PDB file of C-alpha atoms and ligand atoms in Angstrom:
ATOM      1  CA  MET A   1      17.583   7.629  -5.230  1.00 61.00           C
ATOM      2  CA  ASN A   2      19.283   8.502  -1.967  1.00 65.00           C
ATOM      3  CA  ASN A   3      21.521   5.675  -0.820  1.00 63.00           C
ATOM      4  CA  LYS A   4      24.439   6.910   1.245  1.00 68.00           C
ATOM      5  CA  THR A   5      25.553   3.650   2.844  1.00 74.00           C
ATOM      6  CA  ASP A   6      29.062   3.247   4.288  1.00 79.00           C
ATOM      7  CA  ASN A   7      28.917  -0.550   4.042  1.00 85.00           C
ATOM      8  CA  PRO A   8      31.313  -1.545   1.172  1.00 87.00           C
ATOM      9  CA  THR A   9      29.292  -4.656   0.171  1.00 88.00           C
ATOM     10  CA  GLU A  10      26.092  -2.629   0.022  1.00 90.00           C
ATOM     11  CA  LYS A  11      27.863   0.168  -1.856  1.00 93.00           C
ATOM     12  CA  LYS A  12      29.053  -2.314  -4.489  1.00 95.00           C
ATOM     13  CA  LEU A  13      25.577  -3.823  -4.834  1.00 96.00           C
ATOM     14  CA  VAL A  14      23.973  -0.401  -5.182  1.00 97.00           C
ATOM     15  CA  LYS A  15      26.511   0.529  -7.867  1.00 97.00           C
ATOM     16  CA  GLU A  16      25.748  -2.663  -9.803  1.00 98.00           C
ATOM     17  CA  ILE A  17      22.000  -2.090  -9.462  1.00 98.00           C
ATOM     18  CA  LEU A  18      22.272   1.451 -10.787  1.00 97.00           C
ATOM     19  CA  SER A  19      24.387   0.409 -13.741  1.00 98.00           C
ATOM     20  CA  MET A  20      22.028  -2.497 -14.570  1.00 98.00           C
ATOM     21  CA  LYS A  21      19.031  -0.184 -14.174  1.00 98.00           C
ATOM     22  CA  LYS A  22      20.522   2.152 -16.772  1.00 97.00           C
ATOM     23  CA  LYS A  23      21.297  -0.730 -19.134  1.00 98.00           C
ATOM     24  CA  ARG A  24      17.716  -2.042 -18.889  1.00 98.00           C
ATOM     25  CA  GLY A  25      16.056   1.370 -19.101  1.00 97.00           C
ATOM     26  CA  ALA A  26      14.311   0.540 -15.827  1.00 98.00           C
ATOM     27  CA  VAL A  27      12.590   2.465 -13.092  1.00 98.00           C
ATOM     28  CA  ILE A  28      12.696   1.222  -9.484  1.00 98.00           C
ATOM     29  CA  LEU A  29       9.632   1.693  -7.277  1.00 98.00           C
ATOM     30  CA  ALA A  30       9.588   1.067  -3.523  1.00 98.00           C
ATOM     31  CA  HIS A  31       6.605   1.057  -1.210  1.00 98.00           C
ATOM     32  CA  VAL A  32       7.205   2.892   2.084  1.00 98.00           C
ATOM     33  CA  TYR A  33       6.868  -0.413   3.970  1.00 98.00           C
ATOM     34  CA  GLN A  34      10.020  -1.714   2.232  1.00 98.00           C
ATOM     35  CA  PRO A  35      13.331  -1.945   4.114  1.00 97.00           C
ATOM     36  CA  GLY A  36      15.189   1.392   4.256  1.00 96.00           C
ATOM     37  CA  GLU A  37      18.014   0.308   1.935  1.00 96.00           C
ATOM     38  CA  ILE A  38      15.470  -0.596  -0.746  1.00 98.00           C
ATOM     39  CA  GLN A  39      13.617   2.734  -0.375  1.00 98.00           C
ATOM     40  CA  ASP A  40      16.999   4.461  -0.751  1.00 97.00           C
ATOM     41  CA  ILE A  41      17.725   3.002  -4.210  1.00 97.00           C
ATOM     42  CA  ALA A  42      14.252   3.721  -5.594  1.00 98.00           C
ATOM     43  CA  ASP A  43      13.372   6.347  -8.179  1.00 98.00           C
ATOM     44  CA  PHE A  44       9.979   6.701  -6.525  1.00 98.00           C
ATOM     45  CA  THR A  45       8.757   5.818  -3.042  1.00 97.00           C
ATOM     46  CA  GLY A  46       5.193   6.034  -1.837  1.00 96.00           C
ATOM     47  CA  ASP A  47       1.980   4.057  -1.741  1.00 94.00           C
ATOM     48  CA  SER A  48       1.059   1.475  -4.325  1.00 91.00           C
ATOM     49  CA  LEU A  49      -1.219   3.358  -6.718  1.00 94.00           C
ATOM     50  CA  PHE A  50       0.969   6.473  -6.686  1.00 96.00           C
ATOM     51  CA  LEU A  51       3.981   4.344  -7.613  1.00 97.00           C
ATOM     52  CA  SER A  52       2.208   2.615 -10.494  1.00 96.00           C
ATOM     53  CA  GLN A  53       0.973   5.973 -11.786  1.00 96.00           C
ATOM     54  CA  GLN A  54       4.459   7.503 -11.613  1.00 97.00           C
ATOM     55  CA  ALA A  55       5.965   4.532 -13.454  1.00 97.00           C
ATOM     56  CA  ALA A  56       3.293   4.767 -16.176  1.00 96.00           C
ATOM     57  CA  LYS A  57       4.317   8.384 -16.830  1.00 97.00           C
ATOM     58  CA  THR A  58       7.976   7.466 -17.429  1.00 97.00           C
ATOM     59  CA  GLN A  59       9.592   6.279 -20.659  1.00 97.00           C
ATOM     60  CA  ALA A  60      11.061   3.286 -18.777  1.00 98.00           C
ATOM     61  CA  LYS A  61      10.777  -0.087 -20.501  1.00 97.00           C
ATOM     62  CA  VAL A  62      11.094  -2.043 -17.262  1.00 98.00           C
ATOM     63  CA  ILE A  63       9.468  -1.506 -13.861  1.00 98.00           C
ATOM     64  CA  VAL A  64      11.078  -3.124 -10.810  1.00 98.00           C
ATOM     65  CA  PHE A  65       8.367  -3.074  -8.157  1.00 98.00           C
ATOM     66  CA  CYS A  66       9.716  -3.458  -4.628  1.00 98.00           C
ATOM     67  CA  GLY A  67       6.469  -4.288  -2.901  1.00 98.00           C
ATOM     68  CA  VAL A  68       4.011  -7.178  -3.065  1.00 98.00           C
ATOM     69  CA  ARG A  69       2.287  -8.985  -5.923  1.00 98.00           C
ATOM     70  CA  PHE A  70      -0.955  -6.966  -6.171  1.00 98.00           C
ATOM     71  CA  MET A  71       1.136  -3.794  -6.503  1.00 98.00           C
ATOM     72  CA  ALA A  72       3.158  -5.208  -9.391  1.00 98.00           C
ATOM     73  CA  GLU A  73      -0.119  -6.332 -11.006  1.00 98.00           C
ATOM     74  CA  THR A  74      -1.474  -2.781 -10.755  1.00 98.00           C
ATOM     75  CA  ALA A  75       1.716  -1.458 -12.357  1.00 98.00           C
ATOM     76  CA  SER A  76       1.235  -3.937 -15.194  1.00 98.00           C
ATOM     77  CA  ILE A  77      -2.436  -2.932 -15.629  1.00 98.00           C
ATOM     78  CA  LEU A  78      -1.465   0.752 -15.911  1.00 98.00           C
ATOM     79  CA  SER A  79       1.569   0.036 -18.120  1.00 97.00           C
ATOM     80  CA  PRO A  80       0.730  -3.084 -20.151  1.00 97.00           C
ATOM     81  CA  GLU A  81       3.533  -2.348 -22.610  1.00 97.00           C
ATOM     82  CA  LYS A  82       6.226  -2.382 -19.916  1.00 98.00           C
ATOM     83  CA  ILE A  83       8.039  -5.355 -18.378  1.00 98.00           C
ATOM     84  CA  VAL A  84       7.056  -5.529 -14.685  1.00 98.00           C
ATOM     85  CA  LEU A  85       9.346  -7.349 -12.249  1.00 98.00           C
ATOM     86  CA  LEU A  86       8.664  -8.308  -8.640  1.00 98.00           C
ATOM     87  CA  PRO A  87      12.109  -9.171  -7.190  1.00 98.00           C
ATOM     88  CA  GLU A  88      10.609 -11.744  -4.799  1.00 98.00           C
ATOM     89  CA  ILE A  89       7.881 -13.862  -6.369  1.00 98.00           C
ATOM     90  CA  ASN A  90       6.634 -15.029  -2.958  1.00 98.00           C
ATOM     91  CA  ALA A  91       5.931 -11.490  -1.748  1.00 98.00           C
ATOM     92  CA  GLY A  92       2.154 -11.737  -1.484  1.00 98.00           C
ATOM     93  CA  CYS A  93      -0.460  -9.936   0.553  1.00 98.00           C
ATOM     94  CA  PRO A  94      -2.497 -11.905   3.115  1.00 98.00           C
ATOM     95  CA  LEU A  95      -5.225  -9.237   2.934  1.00 98.00           C
ATOM     96  CA  ALA A  96      -5.591  -9.612  -0.848  1.00 98.00           C
ATOM     97  CA  ASP A  97      -5.551 -13.415  -0.410  1.00 98.00           C
ATOM     98  CA  MET A  98      -8.547 -13.204   1.951  1.00 98.00           C
ATOM     99  CA  ALA A  99     -10.730 -12.378  -1.071  1.00 98.00           C
ATOM    100  CA  PRO A 100     -10.342 -15.340  -3.444  1.00 98.00           C
ATOM    101  CA  SER A 101     -11.978 -14.575  -6.785  1.00 97.00           C
ATOM    102  CA  GLU A 102     -14.392 -17.551  -6.750  1.00 98.00           C
ATOM    103  CA  LYS A 103     -15.837 -16.504  -3.376  1.00 98.00           C
ATOM    104  CA  VAL A 104     -16.064 -12.909  -4.535  1.00 98.00           C
ATOM    105  CA  LYS A 105     -17.927 -14.010  -7.677  1.00 98.00           C
ATOM    106  CA  SER A 106     -20.524 -15.926  -5.660  1.00 98.00           C
ATOM    107  CA  LYS A 107     -21.013 -13.009  -3.231  1.00 98.00           C
ATOM    108  CA  ILE A 108     -21.584 -10.679  -6.181  1.00 98.00           C
ATOM    109  CA  LYS A 109     -24.213 -13.133  -7.487  1.00 98.00           C
ATOM    110  CA  GLU A 110     -25.951 -13.021  -4.086  1.00 97.00           C
ATOM    111  CA  LEU A 111     -26.021  -9.220  -4.207  1.00 97.00           C
ATOM    112  CA  PRO A 112     -26.838  -8.366  -7.843  1.00 96.00           C
ATOM    113  CA  GLU A 113     -27.892  -4.784  -6.991  1.00 96.00           C
ATOM    114  CA  ALA A 114     -24.813  -3.906  -4.967  1.00 97.00           C
ATOM    115  CA  VAL A 115     -22.088  -1.642  -6.274  1.00 98.00           C
ATOM    116  CA  VAL A 116     -18.746  -3.418  -5.874  1.00 98.00           C
ATOM    117  CA  VAL A 117     -15.867  -1.294  -4.579  1.00 98.00           C
ATOM    118  CA  SER A 118     -12.427  -2.868  -4.237  1.00 98.00           C
ATOM    119  CA  TYR A 119      -9.545  -1.443  -2.305  1.00 98.00           C
ATOM    120  CA  VAL A 120      -6.406  -1.445  -4.483  1.00 98.00           C
ATOM    121  CA  ASN A 121      -4.968  -4.020  -2.060  1.00 98.00           C
ATOM    122  CA  SER A 122      -6.750  -6.788  -3.948  1.00 98.00           C
ATOM    123  CA  SER A 123      -5.824  -9.152  -6.760  1.00 98.00           C
ATOM    124  CA  ALA A 124      -6.143  -8.134 -10.405  1.00 98.00           C
ATOM    125  CA  VAL A 125      -8.996 -10.645 -10.813  1.00 98.00           C
ATOM    126  CA  VAL A 126     -10.938  -9.083  -7.928  1.00 98.00           C
ATOM    127  CA  LYS A 127     -10.365  -5.621  -9.396  1.00 98.00           C
ATOM    128  CA  SER A 128     -11.724  -6.899 -12.708  1.00 98.00           C
ATOM    129  CA  LEU A 129     -14.946  -7.993 -10.954  1.00 98.00           C
ATOM    130  CA  SER A 130     -15.423  -4.545  -9.402  1.00 98.00           C
ATOM    131  CA  ASP A 131     -17.303  -1.426 -10.424  1.00 98.00           C
ATOM    132  CA  TYR A 132     -14.789   0.863  -8.749  1.00 98.00           C
ATOM    133  CA  CYS A 133     -11.371   0.625  -7.158  1.00 98.00           C
ATOM    134  CA  CYS A 134     -10.401   2.865  -4.275  1.00 98.00           C
ATOM    135  CA  THR A 135      -7.382   3.665  -2.133  1.00 97.00           C
ATOM    136  CA  SER A 136      -7.327   4.267   1.606  1.00 97.00           C
ATOM    137  CA  ALA A 137      -7.029   7.981   0.765  1.00 96.00           C
ATOM    138  CA  ASN A 138     -10.091   8.192  -1.496  1.00 97.00           C
ATOM    139  CA  ALA A 139     -12.404   5.381  -0.282  1.00 98.00           C
ATOM    140  CA  VAL A 140     -14.730   7.911   1.394  1.00 98.00           C
ATOM    141  CA  GLN A 141     -14.937  10.052  -1.740  1.00 98.00           C
ATOM    142  CA  ILE A 142     -15.675   7.005  -3.917  1.00 98.00           C
ATOM    143  CA  ALA A 143     -18.410   5.786  -1.548  1.00 98.00           C
ATOM    144  CA  GLN A 144     -19.980   9.260  -1.447  1.00 98.00           C
ATOM    145  CA  SER A 145     -20.083   9.363  -5.235  1.00 97.00           C
ATOM    146  CA  ILE A 146     -22.343   6.286  -5.281  1.00 97.00           C
ATOM    147  CA  PRO A 147     -26.091   7.035  -4.991  1.00 96.00           C
ATOM    148  CA  ALA A 148     -27.145   6.795  -1.330  1.00 95.00           C
ATOM    149  CA  GLU A 149     -29.891   4.249  -2.040  1.00 95.00           C
ATOM    150  CA  LYS A 150     -27.364   1.763  -3.450  1.00 96.00           C
ATOM    151  CA  GLU A 151     -25.783  -0.920  -1.286  1.00 96.00           C
ATOM    152  CA  ILE A 152     -22.004  -1.098  -1.514  1.00 98.00           C
ATOM    153  CA  LEU A 153     -20.068  -4.359  -1.306  1.00 98.00           C
ATOM    154  CA  PHE A 154     -16.636  -3.272  -0.104  1.00 98.00           C
ATOM    155  CA  LEU A 155     -13.639  -5.560  -0.261  1.00 98.00           C
ATOM    156  CA  PRO A 156     -11.338  -6.938   0.957  1.00 98.00           C
ATOM    157  CA  ASP A 157     -10.659  -4.930   4.176  1.00 98.00           C
ATOM    158  CA  MET A 158     -13.431  -4.806   6.804  1.00 98.00           C
ATOM    159  CA  ASN A 159     -11.697  -2.119   8.879  1.00 98.00           C
ATOM    160  CA  LEU A 160     -11.366   0.233   5.922  1.00 98.00           C
ATOM    161  CA  ALA A 161     -15.000  -0.607   5.088  1.00 98.00           C
ATOM    162  CA  ASP A 162     -16.067   0.427   8.604  1.00 98.00           C
ATOM    163  CA  PHE A 163     -14.073   3.673   8.431  1.00 98.00           C
ATOM    164  CA  THR A 164     -15.532   4.446   4.980  1.00 98.00           C
ATOM    165  CA  ALA A 165     -19.125   3.673   6.013  1.00 98.00           C
ATOM    166  CA  LYS A 166     -18.883   5.994   9.033  1.00 97.00           C
ATOM    167  CA  LYS A 167     -17.214   8.874   7.175  1.00 97.00           C
ATOM    168  CA  ALA A 168     -19.249   8.614   3.968  1.00 97.00           C
ATOM    169  CA  LYS A 169     -22.486   7.759   5.821  1.00 96.00           C
ATOM    170  CA  ARG A 170     -23.224   4.951   3.375  1.00 95.00           C
ATOM    171  CA  LYS A 171     -24.598   1.449   3.832  1.00 93.00           C
ATOM    172  CA  ILE A 172     -21.598  -0.804   3.265  1.00 97.00           C
ATOM    173  CA  ILE A 173     -21.449  -4.582   3.270  1.00 98.00           C
ATOM    174  CA  PRO A 174     -17.895  -5.394   4.373  1.00 98.00           C
ATOM    175  CA  TRP A 175     -15.922  -8.349   3.077  1.00 98.00           C
ATOM    176  CA  PRO A 176     -14.518 -10.139   6.156  1.00 98.00           C
ATOM    177  CA  GLY A 177     -10.834  -9.574   5.344  1.00 98.00           C
ATOM    178  CA  PHE A 178      -8.187  -7.667   7.245  1.00 98.00           C
ATOM    179  CA  CYS A 179      -4.519  -6.788   7.035  1.00 98.00           C
ATOM    180  CA  PRO A 180      -2.830  -8.903   9.733  1.00 98.00           C
ATOM    181  CA  THR A 181      -0.166  -6.218  10.267  1.00 98.00           C
ATOM    182  CA  HIS A 182      -2.696  -3.481  11.078  1.00 98.00           C
ATOM    183  CA  HIS A 183      -5.367  -5.659  12.659  1.00 98.00           C
ATOM    184  CA  LEU A 184      -2.992  -6.881  15.361  1.00 97.00           C
ATOM    185  CA  LEU A 185      -2.780  -3.385  16.851  1.00 98.00           C
ATOM    186  CA  THR A 186      -5.120  -3.332  19.853  1.00 98.00           C
ATOM    187  CA  ARG A 187      -6.723  -0.562  21.871  1.00 98.00           C
ATOM    188  CA  GLU A 188      -4.584  -1.698  24.822  1.00 98.00           C
ATOM    189  CA  ASP A 189      -1.363  -1.289  22.772  1.00 98.00           C
ATOM    190  CA  VAL A 190      -2.397   2.236  21.911  1.00 98.00           C
ATOM    191  CA  ILE A 191      -3.344   3.168  25.469  1.00 98.00           C
ATOM    192  CA  LYS A 192       0.044   1.876  26.624  1.00 98.00           C
ATOM    193  CA  ALA A 193       1.896   3.901  23.959  1.00 98.00           C
ATOM    194  CA  LYS A 194      -0.118   7.018  24.848  1.00 98.00           C
ATOM    195  CA  LYS A 195       0.807   6.632  28.531  1.00 98.00           C
ATOM    196  CA  LEU A 196       4.499   6.361  27.579  1.00 98.00           C
ATOM    197  CA  HIS A 197       4.303   9.394  25.266  1.00 98.00           C
ATOM    198  CA  PRO A 198       1.534  11.646  26.580  1.00 98.00           C
ATOM    199  CA  GLN A 199       2.482  14.610  24.348  1.00 97.00           C
ATOM    200  CA  ALA A 200       2.463  12.583  21.120  1.00 98.00           C
ATOM    201  CA  LEU A 201      -0.311  12.706  18.522  1.00 98.00           C
ATOM    202  CA  LEU A 202      -1.623   9.316  17.386  1.00 98.00           C
ATOM    203  CA  LEU A 203      -1.635   8.797  13.591  1.00 98.00           C
ATOM    204  CA  VAL A 204      -3.121   5.539  12.306  1.00 98.00           C
ATOM    205  CA  HIS A 205      -3.969   3.841   9.026  1.00 98.00           C
ATOM    206  CA  PRO A 206      -7.671   3.032   8.411  1.00 98.00           C
ATOM    207  CA  GLU A 207      -6.777  -0.666   8.096  1.00 98.00           C
ATOM    208  CA  CYS A 208      -6.535  -0.568  11.912  1.00 98.00           C
ATOM    209  CA  ARG A 209      -9.440  -1.781  14.061  1.00 98.00           C
ATOM    210  CA  PRO A 210     -12.315   0.717  14.627  1.00 98.00           C
ATOM    211  CA  GLU A 211     -11.594   0.884  18.388  1.00 98.00           C
ATOM    212  CA  VAL A 212      -8.006   1.897  17.562  1.00 98.00           C
ATOM    213  CA  CYS A 213      -9.148   4.489  14.998  1.00 98.00           C
ATOM    214  CA  ASP A 214     -11.485   5.945  17.655  1.00 98.00           C
ATOM    215  CA  LEU A 215      -8.423   6.961  19.709  1.00 98.00           C
ATOM    216  CA  ALA A 216      -6.533   8.570  16.809  1.00 98.00           C
ATOM    217  CA  ASP A 217      -5.786  12.247  16.207  1.00 98.00           C
ATOM    218  CA  TYR A 218      -5.493  11.506  12.502  1.00 98.00           C
ATOM    219  CA  ILE A 219      -6.558   8.543  10.352  1.00 98.00           C
ATOM    220  CA  GLY A 220      -5.098   8.352   6.860  1.00 98.00           C
ATOM    221  CA  SER A 221      -3.156   6.606   4.137  1.00 97.00           C
ATOM    222  CA  THR A 222       0.616   6.174   4.366  1.00 97.00           C
ATOM    223  CA  ARG A 223       1.057   9.302   2.287  1.00 96.00           C
ATOM    224  CA  GLY A 224      -1.508  11.105   4.482  1.00 97.00           C
ATOM    225  CA  ILE A 225       0.396  10.114   7.631  1.00 98.00           C
ATOM    226  CA  ILE A 226       3.718  11.329   6.174  1.00 98.00           C
ATOM    227  CA  GLU A 227       2.180  14.646   5.092  1.00 97.00           C
ATOM    228  CA  PHE A 228       0.373  15.158   8.394  1.00 98.00           C
ATOM    229  CA  ALA A 229       3.530  14.569  10.439  1.00 98.00           C
ATOM    230  CA  SER A 230       5.609  16.805   8.147  1.00 97.00           C
ATOM    231  CA  ASN A 231       3.150  19.711   8.184  1.00 97.00           C
ATOM    232  CA  ASN A 232       1.955  19.602  11.795  1.00 98.00           C
ATOM    233  CA  PRO A 233       3.845  21.663  14.389  1.00 97.00           C
ATOM    234  CA  ALA A 234       3.665  18.863  17.030  1.00 98.00           C
ATOM    235  CA  LYS A 235       7.075  17.338  17.802  1.00 98.00           C
ATOM    236  CA  GLU A 236       6.036  13.794  18.832  1.00 98.00           C
ATOM    237  CA  TYR A 237       3.916  11.144  17.117  1.00 98.00           C
ATOM    238  CA  ILE A 238       2.776   7.598  17.821  1.00 98.00           C
ATOM    239  CA  ILE A 239       2.458   5.785  14.504  1.00 98.00           C
ATOM    240  CA  GLY A 240      -0.092   3.033  13.895  1.00 98.00           C
ATOM    241  CA  THR A 241       1.020   1.532  10.616  1.00 98.00           C
ATOM    242  CA  GLU A 242       3.769  -0.714   9.246  1.00 98.00           C
ATOM    243  CA  LEU A 243       7.181   0.176  10.674  1.00 98.00           C
ATOM    244  CA  GLY A 244       8.814   0.784   7.253  1.00 97.00           C
ATOM    245  CA  ILE A 245       7.128   4.199   7.288  1.00 98.00           C
ATOM    246  CA  PHE A 246       9.583   5.294   9.992  1.00 98.00           C
ATOM    247  CA  HIS A 247      12.266   5.541   7.292  1.00 97.00           C
ATOM    248  CA  PRO A 248      10.675   8.468   5.378  1.00 97.00           C
ATOM    249  CA  LEU A 249       9.175   9.957   8.556  1.00 98.00           C
ATOM    250  CA  LYS A 250      12.556  10.263  10.264  1.00 98.00           C
ATOM    251  CA  LYS A 251      14.341  11.325   7.091  1.00 96.00           C
ATOM    252  CA  ASN A 252      11.851  14.121   6.349  1.00 96.00           C
ATOM    253  CA  ASN A 253      11.553  15.265   9.978  1.00 98.00           C
ATOM    254  CA  PRO A 254      14.918  14.963  11.721  1.00 97.00           C
ATOM    255  CA  ASN A 255      13.767  17.215  14.581  1.00 97.00           C
ATOM    256  CA  LYS A 256      10.614  15.246  15.401  1.00 98.00           C
ATOM    257  CA  LYS A 257      10.175  12.054  17.403  1.00 98.00           C
ATOM    258  CA  PHE A 258       8.237   9.015  16.189  1.00 98.00           C
ATOM    259  CA  PHE A 259       7.171   6.058  18.316  1.00 98.00           C
ATOM    260  CA  PRO A 260       5.541   2.830  17.095  1.00 98.00           C
ATOM    261  CA  ALA A 261       2.046   2.100  18.441  1.00 98.00           C
ATOM    262  CA  SER A 262       3.309  -1.493  18.520  1.00 98.00           C
ATOM    263  CA  GLU A 263       6.754  -2.906  17.704  1.00 97.00           C
ATOM    264  CA  ASN A 264       4.973  -5.851  16.051  1.00 97.00           C
ATOM    265  CA  MET A 265       3.563  -3.918  13.103  1.00 98.00           C
ATOM    266  CA  ILE A 266       5.839  -5.543  10.545  1.00 98.00           C
ATOM    267  CA  CYS A 267       4.599  -6.978   7.258  1.00 98.00           C
ATOM    268  CA  ARG A 268       6.867  -9.977   6.614  1.00 98.00           C
ATOM    269  CA  ASN A 269       5.958 -10.005   2.911  1.00 98.00           C
ATOM    270  CA  MET A 270       7.166  -6.429   2.529  1.00 98.00           C
ATOM    271  CA  LYS A 271      10.543  -7.377   3.977  1.00 98.00           C
ATOM    272  CA  LEU A 272      11.271 -10.218   1.531  1.00 98.00           C
ATOM    273  CA  ILE A 273      12.948  -8.001  -1.053  1.00 98.00           C
ATOM    274  CA  THR A 274      16.701  -7.477  -0.734  1.00 98.00           C
ATOM    275  CA  LEU A 275      19.274  -5.547  -2.766  1.00 98.00           C
ATOM    276  CA  GLU A 276      20.616  -8.882  -4.099  1.00 98.00           C
ATOM    277  CA  LYS A 277      17.148  -9.809  -5.365  1.00 98.00           C
ATOM    278  CA  VAL A 278      16.720  -6.416  -7.056  1.00 98.00           C
ATOM    279  CA  LEU A 279      20.030  -6.914  -8.860  1.00 98.00           C
ATOM    280  CA  TYR A 280      19.096 -10.471  -9.881  1.00 98.00           C
ATOM    281  CA  SER A 281      15.767  -9.191 -11.230  1.00 98.00           C
ATOM    282  CA  LEU A 282      17.434  -6.557 -13.358  1.00 98.00           C
ATOM    283  CA  GLN A 283      20.077  -8.975 -14.630  1.00 98.00           C
ATOM    284  CA  ASN A 284      17.637 -11.740 -15.544  1.00 98.00           C
ATOM    285  CA  LEU A 285      14.405  -9.797 -16.148  1.00 98.00           C
ATOM    286  CA  GLU A 286      12.499 -12.014 -13.755  1.00 97.00           C
ATOM    287  CA  PRO A 287      10.317 -12.783 -11.826  1.00 98.00           C
ATOM    288  CA  LEU A 288       7.964 -11.311 -14.365  1.00 98.00           C
ATOM    289  CA  ILE A 289       4.436 -10.249 -13.390  1.00 98.00           C
ATOM    290  CA  THR A 290       1.795 -10.257 -16.105  1.00 97.00           C
ATOM    291  CA  VAL A 291      -1.968  -9.868 -16.045  1.00 98.00           C
ATOM    292  CA  PRO A 292      -4.090 -11.600 -18.719  1.00 98.00           C
ATOM    293  CA  GLU A 293      -5.378  -9.013 -21.205  1.00 97.00           C
ATOM    294  CA  GLU A 294      -9.080  -9.424 -20.479  1.00 98.00           C
ATOM    295  CA  ILE A 295      -8.578  -9.123 -16.703  1.00 98.00           C
ATOM    296  CA  SER A 296      -6.236  -6.199 -17.207  1.00 98.00           C
ATOM    297  CA  LYS A 297      -8.768  -4.305 -19.349  1.00 98.00           C
ATOM    298  CA  LYS A 298     -11.626  -4.848 -16.884  1.00 98.00           C
ATOM    299  CA  SER A 299      -9.420  -3.887 -13.917  1.00 98.00           C
ATOM    300  CA  LEU A 300      -8.297  -0.761 -15.728  1.00 98.00           C
ATOM    301  CA  LYS A 301     -11.951   0.222 -16.144  1.00 98.00           C
ATOM    302  CA  ALA A 302     -12.496   0.030 -12.351  1.00 98.00           C
ATOM    303  CA  LEU A 303      -9.260   1.954 -11.724  1.00 97.00           C
ATOM    304  CA  ASN A 304     -10.167   4.621 -14.285  1.00 97.00           C
ATOM    305  CA  ARG A 305     -13.641   5.080 -12.785  1.00 97.00           C
ATOM    306  CA  MET A 306     -11.903   5.819  -9.491  1.00 97.00           C
ATOM    307  CA  ILE A 307      -9.440   8.227 -11.120  1.00 95.00           C
ATOM    308  CA  GLU A 308     -12.288  10.087 -12.874  1.00 95.00           C
ATOM    309  CA  ILE A 309     -13.985  10.726  -9.515  1.00 95.00           C
ATOM    310  CA  THR A 310     -10.882  11.744  -7.632  1.00 88.00           C
TER     311      THR A 310
HETATM  312  S1  LIG B 401       0.861  -4.437   5.146  1.00 91.39           S
HETATM  313 FE1  LIG B 401      -1.042  -5.583   5.057  1.00 91.39          FE
HETATM  314  S2  LIG B 401      -2.086  -4.864   3.215  1.00 91.39           S
HETATM  315 FE2  LIG B 401       0.089  -4.251   3.058  1.00 91.39          FE
HETATM  316  S3  LIG B 401       1.051  -5.945   1.947  1.00 91.39           S
HETATM  317 FE3  LIG B 401       1.309  -6.392   4.131  1.00 91.39          FE
HETATM  318  S4  LIG B 401      -0.476  -7.690   4.592  1.00 91.39           S
HETATM  319 FE4  LIG B 401      -0.912  -6.701   2.653  1.00 91.39          FE
END
């Protein structure tokens, strides 16, 4: 929690949120793509699996997940005894929605020998149909742990699938999904940004197109990008991921400069949560996110198989 706003309305809201949080015995999680003022009131900020794991370790009875639906579902899978709230019920993920469970089921039927690996950015039902989950940070390690002769059906992100196949040197069948926020970044955008900032290193997320990744100095998860920029001596960086990441990047590295690879890399779903909605959630204990027990148990199996490997 690190909110130091001077705005009196925001100050009042933050005060009310903190008092309500205490009353409810809640923990607030914020993904690094959330608006800055939301990240500032959170107990934990980071990427989705990290947040769910941190919340599971706490004694909190209530989790307020400032992110999108699949993230709140993962929190519920890892902490089935806790109340999980998503302050904006319409905060979905177009990437996760590109893998509807019925289509995934029929693809799995077509490929009975394939090992199914699902990126955590997928619905709880899709996770429950999978052999393994993975994150953008450990997808390569998960793929390498699967016997080389096995085919891997990787979903839902085709760009992460491509990155994983190249790095892990595995045969991967990609699901044809993509994150609209990352996929819109083109090679031309990057070349333009590099011309404007010739000294800057290019750091991108593996959800970006392969031809964008080819130009990068570093490809990694949101946490990987933050760590790379914090630990590297270079003073300037072009960032190829959602613009919310600029909040922790600038905060942690006040003497470094960060430039967006494209000003358009904004996930609208991630910006739906406001301080007012967080307060409403805590006051009313809704919108509630639950995962049916059978789906939750099967999803947990795929998540645990990933955790065992990594
Ligand atoms: S940034 Fe992409 S993957 Fe993340 S929530 Fe938005 S659409 Fe989904």
